[in-house]
């Protein structure tokens, strides 16, 4: 699977009218649809004036509705690692899944309007953010394998992606998706800095330069500022703060800013 011109190559594209401005993707946010097929959820979410970049069905089928370099409306009020309003900083993936089933029956678990799910179709657990013990629809392996390929392709295409998170991480208390049945660690282990702890003020962590030839270190946050020197690929540095698309960096590890580089050419290697 490959990203070409901000779309998954060869995947159905059903353009959403609900989009924002250009974004630099820093996170992948996982959701569940709380519904049936991915196609039915594409329609239902569109009717509510919302959107996501991708919808992934239980059988691994994928529909894209927003290009990856444009904001989709999937996160709502949210914050993570110092960023607010994650629509502006993330790629949103809606996974077809009914979510929680809060009514126990003699045969299993259900929710108003749904069939009963047997014990092998659900995980019974409390949500990590609290609440009662309930059943959560399991995500089939075909769906998780499609997500393996998607996450790998997105990390390859967008080295700015630092982490895969859940809607329930960035909007705790308000959202419970993708919930306890979603194997988040499977995606966090594909590189990145997942679970690496809280980022400190004035030190956003260690990064390396990901560029083919060299990256200009500049005197300020823009191409109009003087190039102080050029950094070869693999150069390690610390990001002290962000200024729009630019990062003020420390090359020597002494906490003293040495200049600015464009954020698109940095990949996180530690916090
Ligand atoms: Zn969500």
PDB file of C-alpha atoms and ligand atoms in Angstrom, residues 31-32 74 94 167 175 177, ligand 1:
ATOM      1  CA  UNK A  31     -11.989   5.831  16.036  1.00  0.00           C
ATOM      2  CA  UNK A  32     -14.875   3.415  15.831  1.00  0.00           C
ATOM      3  CA  UNK A  74     -13.193  13.754  13.261  1.00  0.00           C
ATOM      4  CA  UNK A  94     -12.909   5.450  11.379  1.00  0.00           C
ATOM      5  CA  UNK A 167     -10.058   9.312  20.277  1.00  0.00           C
ATOM      6  CA  UNK A 175     -15.151   9.806  23.915  1.00  0.00           C
ATOM      7  CA  UNK A 177     -13.658   4.990  20.939  1.00  0.00           C
TER       8      UNK A 177
HETATM    9 ZN1  LIG B   1     -14.140   9.071  17.473  1.00  0.00          ZN
END
